[in-house]
Amino acid sequence: MPTSAFDALADRFARIPEGAGASAWTDFDEDVREALRWSRSVPPVHTWFPGTPGRRPTAAETAVALCGPDGRTREAALSFAGGSPGLLPLVVVRCADWAGPVRERARSVLRAELPGLPHGAFGDLLAVALLIAGRLRGDAARTLLTGALREGPESRVAALLGHGDRGIRRLAHRIGVERGLLSPARLAEIAATDPDAVVQDLCANAVLATVRDAADGALLDPLLRSRQGRVRAAGVTGLRRAGRAAGAEPFLYDRSALVRACARWVLRQAGTEPLPLYRAVCAAGAGAGAGTAAGMPDDAPLGLAECGDRAVDVPVLWTLTGHERPRVRASAVAGLRRLDAVRVDPLVPLLDDGSARVVREAVTALLPWADRIPADALLRRATAGPAPHVRKGALRLLAETGGAAFREAARVLADDPDPKLRALARRATGA
């Protein structure tokens, strides 16, 4: 009969919840092996398994036997694993067993069980297979299950598109694209809304592959509206093939550098040079009244710097550091840094800006020249600045040079009312 150690392990198996993650099964396998490896109280396999005549071992007994240290026991247990969905995750683990006979038996059992397996159970097995795929001999189960997904019913792929395991979702989308199971419109919707960058790229590229001419151009609209820069970039790239190159112009001022670069490429391919467009917009924003300036795209200054000329475009960027809108000021500072046109004295006043975004950009631009800023001025900002972002920016610059001013600032800010700044100062002092 099973020992108390065996009973404890069997009880643990019974408490593994339905739909448990893949690691629950690999952890159980390792723990059983470790618990029984040096145990002399476990009877030999022939005395308790495959069971006394007329008695089939319980699922819990079979589960422990599937993971035990004795290869003969594991192989014998596989005879009782078929037809029991709760044991199949451990069968997947055994597909990577170090013992050849156990591996082959496990793969045979798994192969026989796959055709009638419910979609949810199939996903659970696939999660285990993906987890152990990196092990020695661990790829066989993944190959078997992936093949079944590629050749199985469409409903199985559809069911796994929303699986909780990221690896499974990626695989299901990849196979769905390969098999042509997702319409271009559905692919565009997934690319625009899915939170996983891998799925976004996969579906966006699949959409672009279907765009042949202007008739397909509507497929790009969800991509162009996406919150994800990489997806918008794919949509912008597709505008050229759809005969809508002019539609790339608004994306010259996108918040994403990748999108801006794609928009410039599309316009150039259509014969339009983007630099004059940037210069016109920035000049208008720098020289117009407040009403006109308010319509200026926030990231136009940085776009100008990305393709502009230092000798020509730096003056307008300096002017835009005084723009009424914080995002434009921040973009102008970032543009100056990109063109290597930073000057310390004109930028120092921006360390007191009311916008945290502007102060962050100013600090980033000034870090290489932090030793040129008077330490006492930075210390005043760090300890008496009116806003947490001002105090934090001054502390960052002081930290770049160290010294007594930095230590004093960190000491004072260790009791700052802002919790994030307080934590930052305490880390700086080692408190």
Short mmCIF file of C-alpha atoms in Angstrom, two decimals:
data_model
loop_
_atom_site.label_atom_id
_atom_site.label_comp_id
_atom_site.label_asym_id
_atom_site.label_seq_id
_atom_site.Cartn_x
_atom_site.Cartn_y
_atom_site.Cartn_z
CA MET A 1 0.00 0.00 0.00
CA PRO A 2 1.16 3.60 -0.53
CA THR A 3 3.10 5.19 2.27
CA SER A 4 2.27 8.36 4.17
CA ALA A 5 4.75 10.27 1.97
CA PHE A 6 2.98 8.92 -1.08
CA ASP A 7 -0.41 9.88 0.38
CA ALA A 8 0.77 13.44 1.02
CA LEU A 9 1.89 13.81 -2.59
CA ALA A 10 -1.34 12.31 -3.87
CA ASP A 11 -3.26 14.82 -1.76
CA ARG A 12 -1.23 17.65 -3.22
CA PHE A 13 -2.14 16.50 -6.73
CA ALA A 14 -5.81 16.49 -5.79
CA ARG A 15 -5.52 20.11 -4.70
CA ILE A 16 -4.08 21.38 -8.01
CA PRO A 17 -6.96 23.53 -9.34
CA GLU A 18 -8.49 23.06 -12.76
CA GLY A 19 -6.83 25.35 -15.27
CA ALA A 20 -3.67 25.69 -13.15
CA GLY A 21 -0.74 27.29 -14.92
CA ALA A 22 1.92 25.22 -16.61
CA SER A 23 4.41 25.77 -13.80
CA ALA A 24 2.08 24.04 -11.33
CA TRP A 25 2.64 20.76 -13.20
CA THR A 26 6.39 21.07 -13.64
CA ASP A 27 6.72 22.07 -9.97
CA PHE A 28 4.68 19.03 -8.92
CA ASP A 29 6.84 16.77 -11.08
CA GLU A 30 10.06 18.08 -9.55
CA ASP A 31 8.73 17.98 -6.00
CA VAL A 32 7.55 14.37 -6.30
CA ARG A 33 10.89 13.28 -7.71
CA GLU A 34 12.74 15.03 -4.92
CA ALA A 35 10.45 13.71 -2.17
CA LEU A 36 10.70 10.08 -3.26
CA ARG A 37 14.25 10.01 -4.56
CA TRP A 38 15.88 8.85 -1.32
CA SER A 39 12.82 7.38 0.36
CA ARG A 40 13.18 3.73 1.37
CA SER A 41 9.64 3.64 2.74
CA VAL A 42 8.03 3.59 -0.72
CA PRO A 43 7.32 -0.02 -1.71
CA PRO A 44 8.82 -1.37 -4.95
CA VAL A 45 6.73 -0.75 -8.02
CA HIS A 46 5.50 -4.32 -8.37
CA THR A 47 3.95 -4.28 -4.90
CA TRP A 48 1.63 -1.30 -5.43
CA PHE A 49 1.60 -0.40 -9.11
CA PRO A 50 -0.04 -0.97 -11.53
CA GLY A 51 -2.25 -2.07 -8.66
CA THR A 52 -3.64 -5.12 -7.07
CA PRO A 53 -5.72 -7.40 -9.29
CA GLY A 54 -9.11 -5.92 -9.99
CA ARG A 55 -8.23 -2.41 -8.77
CA ARG A 56 -7.36 0.44 -11.08
CA PRO A 57 -5.05 3.02 -9.46
CA THR A 58 -6.66 6.35 -8.67
CA ALA A 59 -5.77 9.47 -10.65
CA ALA A 60 -3.77 10.78 -7.68
CA GLU A 61 -1.81 7.52 -7.37
CA THR A 62 -1.14 7.57 -11.10
CA ALA A 63 -0.01 11.21 -10.96
CA VAL A 64 2.58 10.48 -8.27
CA ALA A 65 3.75 7.40 -10.14
CA LEU A 66 4.13 9.45 -13.34
CA CYS A 67 6.62 11.69 -11.55
CA GLY A 68 8.47 9.18 -9.35
CA PRO A 69 12.20 8.50 -9.56
CA ASP A 70 11.79 4.96 -10.93
CA GLY A 71 11.61 4.83 -14.73
CA ARG A 72 9.68 1.55 -14.70
CA THR A 73 7.06 3.12 -12.48
CA ARG A 74 6.69 6.14 -14.77
CA GLU A 75 6.34 3.96 -17.84
CA ALA A 76 3.78 1.69 -16.15
CA ALA A 77 1.77 4.70 -14.96
CA LEU A 78 1.37 5.92 -18.53
CA SER A 79 -0.87 2.89 -19.18
CA PHE A 80 -3.43 4.48 -16.86
CA ALA A 81 -3.05 8.10 -17.96
CA GLY A 82 -5.10 7.85 -21.15
CA GLY A 83 -8.71 8.94 -20.86
CA SER A 84 -7.97 11.09 -17.82
CA PRO A 85 -7.66 14.76 -18.87
CA GLY A 86 -6.38 15.75 -15.44
CA LEU A 87 -3.27 13.63 -15.93
CA LEU A 88 -2.41 14.76 -19.45
CA PRO A 89 -0.30 17.76 -18.34
CA LEU A 90 2.01 15.28 -16.62
CA VAL A 91 2.02 13.12 -19.76
CA VAL A 92 3.31 16.19 -21.61
CA VAL A 93 6.08 16.52 -19.01
CA ARG A 94 6.98 12.85 -19.49
CA CYS A 95 7.42 13.50 -23.23
CA ALA A 96 10.76 15.05 -22.22
CA ASP A 97 11.69 12.21 -19.85
CA TRP A 98 15.36 11.18 -19.74
CA ALA A 99 14.37 7.53 -20.22
CA GLY A 100 13.70 6.66 -23.85
CA PRO A 101 10.90 4.10 -23.26
CA VAL A 102 9.06 6.57 -21.04
CA ARG A 103 9.36 9.34 -23.62
CA GLU A 104 8.06 7.17 -26.43
CA ARG A 105 5.15 5.85 -24.38
CA ALA A 106 4.20 9.36 -23.27
CA ARG A 107 4.23 10.70 -26.82
CA SER A 108 2.10 7.79 -27.96
CA VAL A 109 -0.46 8.46 -25.21
CA LEU A 110 -0.52 12.17 -25.98
CA ARG A 111 -0.93 11.57 -29.71
CA ALA A 112 -3.90 9.29 -29.08
CA GLU A 113 -5.64 11.77 -26.76
CA LEU A 114 -5.36 14.91 -28.89
CA PRO A 115 -8.17 14.43 -31.47
CA GLY A 116 -11.09 14.56 -29.01
CA LEU A 117 -9.57 16.95 -26.52
CA PRO A 118 -11.67 20.03 -25.55
CA HIS A 119 -10.15 23.33 -26.65
CA GLY A 120 -9.53 24.51 -23.09
CA ALA A 121 -7.73 21.32 -22.14
CA PHE A 122 -5.69 21.50 -25.35
CA GLY A 123 -4.56 25.01 -24.38
CA ASP A 124 -3.51 23.81 -20.93
CA LEU A 125 -1.37 21.08 -22.48
CA LEU A 126 0.14 23.48 -24.97
CA ALA A 127 1.14 25.81 -22.13
CA VAL A 128 3.04 22.97 -20.46
CA ALA A 129 4.66 22.00 -23.76
CA LEU A 130 5.85 25.57 -24.37
CA LEU A 131 7.25 25.74 -20.84
CA ILE A 132 9.34 22.57 -21.17
CA ALA A 133 10.35 23.15 -24.80
CA GLY A 134 13.70 24.55 -23.73
CA ARG A 135 14.67 21.39 -21.91
CA LEU A 136 16.81 18.66 -23.38
CA ARG A 137 14.40 16.49 -25.41
CA GLY A 138 11.65 18.97 -24.52
CA ASP A 139 10.69 20.06 -28.02
CA ALA A 140 8.81 16.89 -28.99
CA ALA A 141 5.61 17.77 -27.13
CA ARG A 142 5.60 21.29 -28.53
CA THR A 143 6.07 19.95 -32.06
CA LEU A 144 3.26 17.45 -31.58
CA LEU A 145 0.80 19.96 -30.16
CA THR A 146 1.71 22.71 -32.62
CA GLY A 147 1.18 20.27 -35.48
CA ALA A 148 -2.23 19.35 -34.07
CA LEU A 149 -3.12 23.05 -33.89
CA ARG A 150 -2.05 23.63 -37.48
CA GLU A 151 -4.02 20.67 -38.76
CA GLY A 152 -6.93 20.71 -36.32
CA PRO A 153 -10.30 22.45 -36.48
CA GLU A 154 -10.49 26.19 -37.00
CA SER A 155 -12.50 26.49 -33.79
CA ARG A 156 -9.49 25.33 -31.78
CA VAL A 157 -7.30 28.12 -33.15
CA ALA A 158 -10.08 30.65 -32.57
CA ALA A 159 -10.50 29.49 -28.97
CA LEU A 160 -6.81 30.01 -28.23
CA LEU A 161 -6.59 33.53 -29.63
CA GLY A 162 -7.72 34.87 -26.26
CA HIS A 163 -5.85 32.39 -24.05
CA GLY A 164 -4.32 33.74 -20.87
CA ASP A 165 -0.86 32.38 -21.69
CA ARG A 166 1.07 34.87 -23.83
CA GLY A 167 3.03 32.19 -25.67
CA ILE A 168 -0.15 30.36 -26.64
CA ARG A 169 -1.82 33.54 -27.86
CA ARG A 170 1.19 34.36 -30.02
CA LEU A 171 1.26 30.86 -31.46
CA ALA A 172 -2.49 30.85 -32.13
CA HIS A 173 -2.29 34.17 -33.96
CA ARG A 174 0.70 33.00 -35.97
CA ILE A 175 -1.07 29.83 -37.05
CA GLY A 176 -4.28 31.75 -37.68
CA VAL A 177 -2.37 34.01 -40.08
CA GLU A 178 -0.60 31.07 -41.73
CA ARG A 179 -3.88 29.23 -42.28
CA GLY A 180 -5.71 32.33 -43.47
CA LEU A 181 -8.31 31.99 -40.72
CA LEU A 182 -8.43 35.70 -39.90
CA SER A 183 -9.90 38.23 -42.30
CA PRO A 184 -7.85 41.35 -43.09
CA ALA A 185 -10.40 43.45 -41.21
CA ARG A 186 -10.11 41.22 -38.15
CA LEU A 187 -6.32 41.33 -38.36
CA ALA A 188 -6.42 45.12 -38.48
CA GLU A 189 -8.65 45.21 -35.41
CA ILE A 190 -6.35 42.88 -33.48
CA ALA A 191 -3.24 44.81 -34.47
CA ALA A 192 -4.81 48.06 -33.34
CA THR A 193 -6.10 46.84 -29.98
CA ASP A 194 -4.04 43.87 -28.78
CA PRO A 195 -1.67 44.72 -25.88
CA ASP A 196 1.09 42.31 -27.01
CA ALA A 197 3.70 43.88 -29.29
CA VAL A 198 4.46 40.54 -30.97
CA VAL A 199 0.81 40.02 -31.86
CA GLN A 200 0.57 43.63 -33.01
CA ASP A 201 3.48 43.21 -35.41
CA LEU A 202 2.27 39.85 -36.68
CA CYS A 203 -1.22 41.07 -37.48
CA ALA A 204 -0.16 44.48 -38.79
CA ASN A 205 2.31 42.89 -41.21
CA ALA A 206 -0.40 40.47 -42.33
CA VAL A 207 -2.67 43.41 -43.06
CA LEU A 208 0.03 45.17 -45.08
CA ALA A 209 0.52 42.01 -47.13
CA THR A 210 -3.11 42.21 -48.24
CA VAL A 211 -3.03 45.86 -49.26
CA ARG A 212 -2.61 46.01 -53.03
CA ASP A 213 -4.19 49.29 -54.13
CA ALA A 214 -6.55 52.06 -53.10
CA ALA A 215 -9.45 49.61 -52.82
CA ASP A 216 -7.75 48.09 -49.79
CA GLY A 217 -6.88 51.40 -48.18
CA ALA A 218 -9.70 51.27 -45.63
CA LEU A 219 -7.93 48.36 -43.95
CA LEU A 220 -5.26 50.79 -42.80
CA ASP A 221 -7.61 53.07 -40.89
CA PRO A 222 -7.69 50.98 -37.66
CA LEU A 223 -3.89 50.84 -37.74
CA LEU A 224 -3.61 54.59 -38.18
CA ARG A 225 -5.94 55.16 -35.21
CA SER A 226 -4.10 52.76 -32.90
CA ARG A 227 -2.64 54.00 -29.62
CA GLN A 228 0.47 51.90 -30.31
CA GLY A 229 3.21 53.69 -32.22
CA ARG A 230 4.52 50.56 -33.92
CA VAL A 231 1.03 49.83 -35.28
CA ARG A 232 0.53 53.39 -36.52
CA ALA A 233 3.94 53.14 -38.19
CA ALA A 234 2.80 50.04 -40.07
CA GLY A 235 -0.35 51.82 -41.17
CA VAL A 236 1.61 54.85 -42.37
CA THR A 237 3.96 52.61 -44.35
CA GLY A 238 0.95 51.01 -46.03
CA LEU A 239 -0.35 54.38 -47.25
CA ARG A 240 2.11 54.37 -50.13
CA ARG A 241 0.89 51.04 -51.49
CA ALA A 242 -2.72 52.14 -51.06
CA GLY A 243 -2.10 55.27 -53.13
CA ARG A 244 -2.69 57.53 -50.13
CA ALA A 245 0.83 58.88 -49.63
CA ALA A 246 -0.46 62.39 -48.97
CA GLY A 247 -2.24 61.00 -45.92
CA ALA A 248 1.16 60.53 -44.28
CA GLU A 249 1.68 64.27 -43.76
CA PRO A 250 -0.21 64.56 -40.43
CA PHE A 251 1.96 61.76 -39.08
CA LEU A 252 5.09 63.89 -39.54
CA TYR A 253 4.13 65.32 -36.15
CA ASP A 254 3.23 62.06 -34.41
CA ARG A 255 4.41 61.55 -30.83
CA SER A 256 6.29 58.39 -31.92
CA ALA A 257 9.70 58.82 -33.55
CA LEU A 258 9.13 55.62 -35.54
CA VAL A 259 5.87 56.93 -36.97
CA ARG A 260 7.49 60.24 -37.90
CA ALA A 261 10.31 58.44 -39.68
CA CYS A 262 7.84 56.28 -41.63
CA ALA A 263 5.82 59.34 -42.61
CA ARG A 264 8.94 61.06 -43.95
CA TRP A 265 9.83 57.95 -45.96
CA VAL A 266 6.35 57.68 -47.50
CA LEU A 267 6.30 61.35 -48.48
CA ARG A 268 9.76 61.17 -50.00
CA GLN A 269 8.77 58.10 -52.02
CA ALA A 270 5.88 60.15 -53.38
CA GLY A 271 8.19 63.06 -54.28
CA THR A 272 7.44 65.35 -51.31
CA GLU A 273 10.34 66.52 -49.15
CA PRO A 274 9.20 66.76 -45.53
CA LEU A 275 11.79 69.27 -44.31
CA PRO A 276 10.07 72.35 -45.83
CA LEU A 277 6.81 71.21 -44.24
CA TYR A 278 8.44 71.03 -40.82
CA ARG A 279 10.09 74.42 -41.28
CA ALA A 280 6.86 76.09 -42.32
CA VAL A 281 4.92 74.71 -39.36
CA CYS A 282 7.63 75.57 -36.84
CA ALA A 283 8.18 79.04 -38.26
CA ALA A 284 4.46 79.71 -38.03
CA GLY A 285 4.38 78.47 -34.45
CA ALA A 286 7.37 80.55 -33.48
CA GLY A 287 6.24 83.78 -35.08
CA ALA A 288 2.44 83.75 -34.97
CA GLY A 289 0.09 85.05 -32.30
CA ALA A 290 -1.21 82.88 -29.51
CA GLY A 291 -4.33 81.80 -31.42
CA THR A 292 -2.37 80.53 -34.41
CA ALA A 293 0.39 79.05 -32.28
CA ALA A 294 -2.14 76.98 -30.38
CA GLY A 295 -2.76 74.95 -33.53
CA MET A 296 0.87 73.95 -33.91
CA PRO A 297 1.54 70.18 -33.62
CA ASP A 298 3.27 69.41 -30.33
CA ASP A 299 6.08 67.28 -31.74
CA ALA A 300 6.84 69.37 -34.82
CA PRO A 301 10.06 70.83 -33.31
CA LEU A 302 11.53 67.38 -32.68
CA GLY A 303 10.49 66.24 -36.15
CA LEU A 304 12.29 69.28 -37.57
CA ALA A 305 15.44 68.38 -35.66
CA GLU A 306 15.30 64.79 -36.91
CA CYS A 307 15.74 65.85 -40.51
CA GLY A 308 16.84 69.46 -40.23
CA ASP A 309 20.11 71.36 -40.43
CA ARG A 310 21.90 72.65 -37.35
CA ALA A 311 23.00 75.88 -38.96
CA VAL A 312 19.54 76.71 -40.29
CA ASP A 313 17.00 75.31 -37.84
CA VAL A 314 18.47 75.88 -34.38
CA PRO A 315 17.24 79.53 -34.04
CA VAL A 316 13.59 78.60 -34.47
CA LEU A 317 13.98 75.75 -31.95
CA TRP A 318 15.35 78.18 -29.38
CA THR A 319 12.38 80.44 -30.01
CA LEU A 320 10.02 77.52 -29.49
CA THR A 321 11.47 76.79 -26.05
CA GLY A 322 9.32 79.75 -25.00
CA HIS A 323 6.12 78.48 -26.65
CA GLU A 324 2.92 78.71 -24.64
CA ARG A 325 2.31 74.96 -24.72
CA PRO A 326 4.49 72.69 -22.53
CA ARG A 327 4.68 69.83 -25.02
CA VAL A 328 6.01 72.17 -27.70
CA ARG A 329 8.62 73.57 -25.29
CA ALA A 330 9.68 70.06 -24.35
CA SER A 331 9.86 69.02 -28.00
CA ALA A 332 12.00 72.04 -28.82
CA VAL A 333 14.46 71.21 -26.04
CA ALA A 334 14.65 67.60 -27.26
CA GLY A 335 15.26 68.91 -30.77
CA LEU A 336 18.15 71.09 -29.61
CA ARG A 337 19.70 68.12 -27.89
CA ARG A 338 19.34 66.03 -31.04
CA LEU A 339 21.08 68.70 -33.11
CA ASP A 340 23.83 69.02 -30.49
CA ALA A 341 22.90 72.67 -30.02
CA VAL A 342 22.45 72.76 -26.25
CA ARG A 343 23.66 75.90 -24.48
CA VAL A 344 23.65 75.91 -20.71
CA ASP A 345 22.66 79.45 -19.77
CA PRO A 346 19.49 79.72 -21.90
CA LEU A 347 18.28 76.29 -20.74
CA VAL A 348 18.79 76.73 -16.99
CA PRO A 349 15.60 78.82 -16.55
CA LEU A 350 13.59 75.89 -17.89
CA LEU A 351 14.57 73.93 -14.76
CA ASP A 352 11.86 76.02 -13.06
CA ASP A 353 9.22 75.34 -15.69
CA GLY A 354 5.74 74.51 -14.44
CA SER A 355 5.65 71.42 -16.65
CA ALA A 356 7.32 68.24 -15.45
CA ARG A 357 7.79 67.20 -19.10
CA VAL A 358 9.75 70.35 -19.88
CA VAL A 359 11.93 70.02 -16.78
CA ARG A 360 12.71 66.38 -17.61
CA GLU A 361 13.84 67.35 -21.11
CA ALA A 362 15.89 70.26 -19.78
CA VAL A 363 17.59 68.06 -17.19
CA THR A 364 18.39 65.42 -19.81
CA ALA A 365 19.89 68.07 -22.06
CA LEU A 366 21.94 69.62 -19.25
CA LEU A 367 23.27 66.45 -17.62
CA PRO A 368 26.52 66.42 -19.67
CA TRP A 369 27.16 70.00 -18.49
CA ALA A 370 25.92 69.70 -14.93
CA ASP A 371 29.28 70.89 -13.58
CA ARG A 372 28.76 74.23 -15.35
CA ILE A 373 25.63 75.05 -13.36
CA PRO A 374 26.29 76.74 -10.00
CA ALA A 375 25.81 74.16 -7.28
CA ASP A 376 24.22 76.64 -4.90
CA ALA A 377 21.53 77.45 -7.49
CA LEU A 378 20.76 73.78 -7.93
CA LEU A 379 20.75 73.27 -4.16
CA ARG A 380 18.14 76.04 -3.77
CA ARG A 381 15.96 74.41 -6.40
CA ALA A 382 16.37 70.98 -4.84
CA THR A 383 15.52 72.05 -1.30
CA ALA A 384 13.10 74.93 -1.86
CA GLY A 385 11.71 74.36 -5.35
CA PRO A 386 7.95 75.01 -5.57
CA ALA A 387 7.10 71.70 -7.24
CA PRO A 388 8.33 68.11 -6.80
CA HIS A 389 9.44 67.87 -10.44
CA VAL A 390 11.65 70.95 -9.99
CA ARG A 391 13.24 69.52 -6.85
CA LYS A 392 13.72 66.13 -8.51
CA GLY A 393 15.36 67.68 -11.60
CA ALA A 394 17.81 69.66 -9.47
CA LEU A 395 18.65 66.55 -7.45
CA ARG A 396 19.42 64.61 -10.65
CA LEU A 397 21.82 67.31 -11.81
CA LEU A 398 23.51 67.50 -8.42
CA ALA A 399 23.88 63.72 -8.38
CA GLU A 400 25.78 63.96 -11.67
CA THR A 401 28.61 65.89 -10.00
CA GLY A 402 28.22 64.73 -6.40
CA GLY A 403 29.88 66.72 -3.67
CA ALA A 404 28.62 68.50 -0.57
CA ALA A 405 25.67 70.18 -2.33
CA PHE A 406 24.34 66.83 -3.50
CA ARG A 407 24.66 65.29 -0.04
CA GLU A 408 22.88 68.24 1.54
CA ALA A 409 20.07 68.10 -1.03
CA ALA A 410 19.60 64.36 -0.52
CA ARG A 411 19.55 64.84 3.24
CA VAL A 412 16.85 67.51 3.07
CA LEU A 413 14.76 65.66 0.48
CA ALA A 414 14.83 62.45 2.52
CA ASP A 415 11.93 64.07 4.42
CA ASP A 416 10.23 65.62 1.38
CA PRO A 417 6.42 65.52 1.39
CA ASP A 418 6.41 63.92 -2.08
CA PRO A 419 6.74 60.13 -1.55
CA LYS A 420 8.52 59.41 -4.83
CA LEU A 421 11.07 62.15 -4.33
CA ARG A 422 11.53 61.11 -0.72
CA ALA A 423 12.26 57.53 -1.77
CA LEU A 424 14.68 58.74 -4.46
CA ALA A 425 16.60 60.88 -1.97
CA ARG A 426 16.78 58.06 0.57
CA ARG A 427 18.17 55.69 -2.04
CA ALA A 428 20.75 58.31 -2.93
CA THR A 429 21.87 58.54 0.68
CA GLY A 430 21.73 54.79 1.22
CA ALA A 431 19.08 55.18 3.90
#
